[in-house]
Amino acid sequence: MIRIDIATLFPEMCEAVLGESIIGRARKKQLVEIHCHNIRDYSPDPKHHRVDDSPYGGGKGMVMQPEPIWQCYLDIVRQSGSRPYVIYMSPQGKTLTQQKALELRSVPHLLLLCGHYEGVDERIIEKIVDEELSIGDYVLTGGELAAMVVTDSVVRLCEGVLPAEECYQNESHMNGLLEYPQYTRPEEWEGMRVPEVLLSGHHANIEKWRAEQSLARTRIKRPDLLKDDK
Ligand code: ADE
């Protein structure tokens, strides 16, 4: 079973997301183990629980200090008895892809580190971080939303979380293409009919139609996915 720890200044924000829906159910069924930790609890400052300070060399904003993150990390190692693969959520990282999510589901223990303010002291990155990961070329106020995206994309691929592997095998990005269009009842809605082939019960024709649709809509919506030099 995969274990994911999340180190953050806003654990309630993460718990609110990860306690619901499919991920919440997977946790209750003990298909995954997820723990959110408040970095502030590890501050060496007993009075104000301070975790940040102004940057050396000047400049705006605050930088998260290394010690509270380090102590949080050591506690996670102690609690779990294993050294996690540490991912720092950062717009400087490589962008998350479905391929990356598939790789991460095989890592037994992940720690997602969420920065805030102007980021974290570079020394904690040197000391514990194995990889930086971004969810896109834009800047968020903190790593929490990005960590939720990574957690969701990984956990839904773990054994038993979705009812069957077919649930995601044909999805967009699983084979480098976008998924074919889906329809459900009624057969006609607002004058628009479901494509006849889907009502035919002819499985080979349906497969063929879906494969063509997949390719055609990838060409139109995401031609960049079809380029060799992606
Ligand atoms: N923190 C701030 N912006 C981010 C992004 N785009 N991806 C991951 N973490 C972030």
GROMACS .gro file of C-alpha atoms and ligand atoms in nm:
model
  240
    1MET     CA    1   0.000   0.000   0.000
    2ILE     CA    2   0.134   0.342  -0.094
    3ARG     CA    3   0.192   0.595   0.183
    4ILE     CA    4   0.178   0.967   0.105
    5ASP     CA    5   0.280   1.229   0.361
    6ILE     CA    6   0.212   1.595   0.297
    7ALA     CA    7   0.414   1.860   0.481
    8THR     CA    8   0.232   2.193   0.476
    9LEU     CA    9   0.140   2.504   0.673
   10PHE     CA   10  -0.226   2.433   0.588
   11PRO     CA   11  -0.305   2.070   0.676
   12GLU     CA   12  -0.678   2.140   0.714
   13MET     CA   13  -0.691   2.258   0.354
   14CYS     CA   14  -0.539   1.927   0.243
   15GLU     CA   15  -0.757   1.714   0.473
   16ALA     CA   16  -1.069   1.888   0.339
   17VAL     CA   17  -0.982   1.776  -0.014
   18LEU     CA   18  -0.842   1.432   0.067
   19GLY     CA   19  -1.129   1.332   0.297
   20GLU     CA   20  -1.388   1.345   0.018
   21SER     CA   21  -1.494   1.145  -0.282
   22ILE     CA   22  -1.283   0.865  -0.427
   23ILE     CA   23  -0.964   0.951  -0.235
   24GLY     CA   24  -1.157   0.977   0.095
   25ARG     CA   25  -1.314   0.637   0.029
   26ALA     CA   26  -0.977   0.481  -0.062
   27ARG     CA   27  -0.834   0.604   0.270
   28LYS     CA   28  -1.129   0.466   0.469
   29LYS     CA   29  -1.091   0.131   0.292
   30GLN     CA   30  -0.717   0.142   0.376
   31LEU     CA   31  -0.614   0.115   0.012
   32VAL     CA   32  -0.381   0.412   0.064
   33GLU     CA   33  -0.233   0.582   0.370
   34ILE     CA   34  -0.226   0.962   0.362
   35HIS     CA   35  -0.101   1.187   0.645
   36CYS     CA   36  -0.100   1.567   0.650
   37HIS     CA   37   0.154   1.734   0.880
   38ASN     CA   38   0.164   2.092   1.000
   39ILE     CA   39   0.519   2.224   0.956
   40ARG     CA   40   0.440   2.488   1.220
   41ASP     CA   41   0.422   2.211   1.484
   42TYR     CA   42   0.795   2.158   1.428
   43SER     CA   43   0.904   2.517   1.478
   44PRO     CA   44   1.185   2.552   1.733
   45ASP     CA   45   1.017   2.878   1.846
   46PRO     CA   46   0.789   2.763   2.131
   47LYS     CA   47   0.605   3.093   2.165
   48HIS     CA   48   0.514   3.212   1.817
   49HIS     CA   49   0.574   2.891   1.621
   50ARG     CA   50   0.758   3.092   1.366
   51VAL     CA   51   0.848   2.912   1.042
   52ASP     CA   52   0.967   3.191   0.811
   53ASP     CA   53   1.201   3.490   0.797
   54SER     CA   54   1.311   3.761   0.555
   55PRO     CA   55   1.551   3.664   0.275
   56TYR     CA   56   1.928   3.719   0.314
   57GLY     CA   57   2.041   3.973   0.056
   58GLY     CA   58   1.712   4.158   0.083
   59GLY     CA   59   1.401   4.145  -0.129
   60LYS     CA   60   1.032   4.115  -0.072
   61GLY     CA   61   0.839   3.843   0.105
   62MET     CA   62   0.937   3.574   0.349
   63VAL     CA   63   1.127   3.250   0.310
   64MET     CA   64   1.041   2.929   0.495
   65GLN     CA   65   1.322   2.829   0.730
   66PRO     CA   66   1.487   2.489   0.693
   67GLU     CA   67   1.471   2.367   1.054
   68PRO     CA   68   1.092   2.317   1.095
   69ILE     CA   69   1.079   2.131   0.761
   70TRP     CA   70   1.379   1.919   0.861
   71GLN     CA   71   1.222   1.827   1.196
   72CYS     CA   72   0.892   1.746   1.024
   73TYR     CA   73   1.083   1.523   0.778
   74LEU     CA   74   1.268   1.343   1.062
   75ASP     CA   75   0.939   1.282   1.243
   76ILE     CA   76   0.785   1.131   0.929
   77VAL     CA   77   1.088   0.900   0.893
   78ARG     CA   78   1.051   0.804   1.260
   79GLN     CA   79   0.675   0.743   1.237
   80SER     CA   80   0.688   0.545   0.916
   81GLY     CA   81   1.019   0.364   0.959
   82SER     CA   82   1.109   0.451   0.600
   83ARG     CA   83   1.283   0.724   0.409
   84PRO     CA   84   1.026   0.883   0.176
   85TYR     CA   85   1.089   0.992  -0.182
   86VAL     CA   86   1.062   1.368  -0.135
   87ILE     CA   87   0.891   1.589  -0.393
   88TYR     CA   88   0.896   1.966  -0.354
   89MET     CA   89   0.594   2.129  -0.518
   90SER     CA   90   0.738   2.418  -0.717
   91PRO     CA   91   0.679   2.606  -1.041
   92GLN     CA   92   1.048   2.535  -1.114
   93GLY     CA   93   0.992   2.159  -1.135
   94LYS     CA   94   0.914   1.943  -1.438
   95THR     CA   95   0.545   1.949  -1.525
   96LEU     CA   96   0.330   1.662  -1.396
   97THR     CA   97   0.212   1.423  -1.669
   98GLN     CA   98   0.006   1.104  -1.670
   99GLN     CA   99   0.333   0.916  -1.727
  100LYS     CA  100   0.474   1.070  -1.410
  101ALA     CA  101   0.161   0.976  -1.212
  102LEU     CA  102   0.201   0.616  -1.335
  103GLU     CA  103   0.565   0.614  -1.219
  104LEU     CA  104   0.483   0.761  -0.878
  105ARG     CA  105   0.212   0.505  -0.800
  106SER     CA  106   0.491   0.244  -0.770
  107VAL     CA  107   0.688   0.446  -0.513
  108PRO     CA  108   0.599   0.299  -0.173
  109HIS     CA  109   0.643   0.618   0.028
  110LEU     CA  110   0.608   0.975  -0.100
  111LEU     CA  111   0.650   1.302   0.087
  112LEU     CA  112   0.504   1.607  -0.084
  113LEU     CA  113   0.656   1.927   0.053
  114CYS     CA  114   0.445   2.240   0.010
  115GLY     CA  115   0.616   2.578   0.012
  116HIS     CA  116   0.456   2.915   0.080
  117TYR     CA  117   0.558   3.280   0.071
  118GLU     CA  118   0.868   3.322  -0.149
  119GLY     CA  119   0.956   2.953  -0.119
  120VAL     CA  120   1.183   2.754   0.109
  121ASP     CA  121   1.548   2.797   0.211
  122GLU     CA  122   1.753   2.635  -0.067
  123ARG     CA  123   1.945   2.422   0.185
  124ILE     CA  124   1.640   2.209   0.272
  125ILE     CA  125   1.601   2.132  -0.099
  126GLU     CA  126   1.966   2.020  -0.113
  127LYS     CA  127   1.928   1.816   0.204
  128ILE     CA  128   1.605   1.619   0.148
  129VAL     CA  129   1.440   1.685  -0.190
  130ASP     CA  130   1.466   1.416  -0.460
  131GLU     CA  131   1.261   1.592  -0.725
  132GLU     CA  132   1.073   1.915  -0.787
  133LEU     CA  133   0.735   1.892  -0.954
  134SER     CA  134   0.514   2.163  -1.103
  135ILE     CA  135   0.152   2.130  -1.214
  136GLY     CA  136   0.186   2.393  -1.487
  137ASP     CA  137   0.354   2.712  -1.593
  138TYR     CA  138   0.176   2.949  -1.358
  139VAL     CA  139   0.235   3.047  -0.997
  140LEU     CA  140   0.010   2.942  -0.709
  141THR     CA  141   0.005   3.099  -0.361
  142GLY     CA  142   0.140   2.773  -0.221
  143GLY     CA  143   0.217   2.413  -0.304
  144GLU     CA  144  -0.099   2.272  -0.142
  145LEU     CA  145  -0.326   2.273  -0.447
  146ALA     CA  146  -0.044   2.124  -0.653
  147ALA     CA  147   0.011   1.851  -0.391
  148MET     CA  148  -0.361   1.772  -0.405
  149VAL     CA  149  -0.341   1.737  -0.783
  150VAL     CA  150  -0.041   1.503  -0.758
  151THR     CA  151  -0.207   1.296  -0.482
  152ASP     CA  152  -0.533   1.263  -0.676
  153SER     CA  153  -0.362   1.167  -1.000
  154VAL     CA  154  -0.149   0.901  -0.825
  155VAL     CA  155  -0.404   0.753  -0.581
  156ARG     CA  156  -0.672   0.691  -0.845
  157LEU     CA  157  -0.419   0.466  -1.024
  158CYS     CA  158  -0.354   0.253  -0.715
  159GLU     CA  159  -0.489  -0.101  -0.695
  160GLY     CA  160  -0.854  -0.119  -0.587
  161VAL     CA  161  -0.921   0.256  -0.581
  162LEU     CA  162  -1.124   0.260  -0.903
  163PRO     CA  163  -1.357  -0.036  -0.963
  164ALA     CA  164  -1.150  -0.173  -1.252
  165GLU     CA  165  -0.841  -0.084  -1.449
  166GLU     CA  166  -1.062  -0.025  -1.755
  167CYS     CA  167  -1.177   0.286  -1.571
  168TYR     CA  168  -0.859   0.465  -1.665
  169GLN     CA  169  -0.705   0.259  -1.943
  170ASN     CA  170  -0.891   0.443  -2.220
  171GLU     CA  171  -0.873   0.783  -2.057
  172SER     CA  172  -0.716   1.086  -2.213
  173HIS     CA  173  -0.334   1.081  -2.196
  174MET     CA  174  -0.306   0.710  -2.110
  175ASN     CA  175  -0.199   0.624  -2.465
  176GLY     CA  176  -0.080   0.967  -2.576
  177LEU     CA  177  -0.424   1.051  -2.718
  178LEU     CA  178  -0.740   1.217  -2.591
  179GLU     CA  179  -1.038   1.001  -2.502
  180TYR     CA  180  -1.325   0.944  -2.748
  181PRO     CA  181  -1.659   1.122  -2.683
  182GLN     CA  182  -1.904   0.963  -2.439
  183TYR     CA  183  -2.285   0.955  -2.449
  184THR     CA  184  -2.560   0.827  -2.218
  185ARG     CA  185  -2.942   0.825  -2.214
  186PRO     CA  186  -3.155   0.963  -2.370
  187GLU     CA  187  -3.088   0.858  -2.730
  188GLU     CA  188  -3.209   1.199  -2.846
  189TRP     CA  189  -3.170   1.520  -2.648
  190GLU     CA  190  -3.256   1.872  -2.774
  191GLY     CA  191  -3.271   1.731  -3.128
  192MET     CA  192  -2.921   1.579  -3.100
  193ARG     CA  193  -2.889   1.205  -3.149
  194VAL     CA  194  -2.632   0.967  -3.010
  195PRO     CA  195  -2.410   0.840  -3.296
  196GLU     CA  196  -2.582   0.533  -3.449
  197VAL     CA  197  -2.275   0.311  -3.421
  198LEU     CA  198  -2.294   0.325  -3.040
  199LEU     CA  199  -2.651   0.191  -3.049
  200SER     CA  200  -2.563  -0.090  -3.293
  201GLY     CA  201  -2.418  -0.334  -3.038
  202HIS     CA  202  -2.144  -0.413  -3.294
  203HIS     CA  203  -1.835  -0.413  -3.073
  204ALA     CA  204  -1.570  -0.417  -3.345
  205ASN     CA  205  -1.732  -0.118  -3.520
  206ILE     CA  206  -1.764   0.066  -3.191
  207GLU     CA  207  -1.395   0.008  -3.113
  208LYS     CA  208  -1.299   0.131  -3.459
  209TRP     CA  209  -1.519   0.441  -3.432
  210ARG     CA  210  -1.376   0.524  -3.088
  211ALA     CA  211  -1.017   0.486  -3.209
  212GLU     CA  212  -1.089   0.719  -3.504
  213GLN     CA  213  -1.259   0.974  -3.278
  214SER     CA  214  -0.968   0.963  -3.034
  215LEU     CA  215  -0.719   1.042  -3.307
  216ALA     CA  216  -0.940   1.303  -3.476
  217ARG     CA  217  -1.005   1.500  -3.159
  218THR     CA  218  -0.641   1.485  -3.055
  219ARG     CA  219  -0.554   1.636  -3.396
  220ILE     CA  220  -0.805   1.916  -3.342
  221LYS     CA  221  -0.777   1.987  -2.969
  222ARG     CA  222  -0.417   1.894  -2.888
  223PRO     CA  223  -0.207   1.861  -3.206
  224ASP     CA  224   0.104   1.908  -2.989
  225LEU     CA  225   0.047   1.557  -2.847
  226LEU     CA  226   0.099   1.404  -3.191
  227LYS     CA  227   0.436   1.565  -3.253
  228ASP     CA  228   0.738   1.334  -3.221
  229ASP     CA  229   0.954   1.596  -3.057
  230LYS     CA  230   0.724   1.662  -2.761
  231ADE     N1  231   0.375   2.625  -0.611
  231ADE     C1  232   0.348   2.745  -0.666
  231ADE     N2  233   0.317   2.733  -0.795
  231ADE     C2  234   0.324   2.600  -0.824
  231ADE     C3  235   0.304   2.522  -0.942
  231ADE     N3  236   0.269   2.577  -1.058
  231ADE     N4  237   0.321   2.390  -0.935
  231ADE     C4  238   0.359   2.332  -0.819
  231ADE     N5  239   0.379   2.398  -0.705
  231ADE     C5  240   0.362   2.531  -0.707
   0.00000   0.00000   0.00000
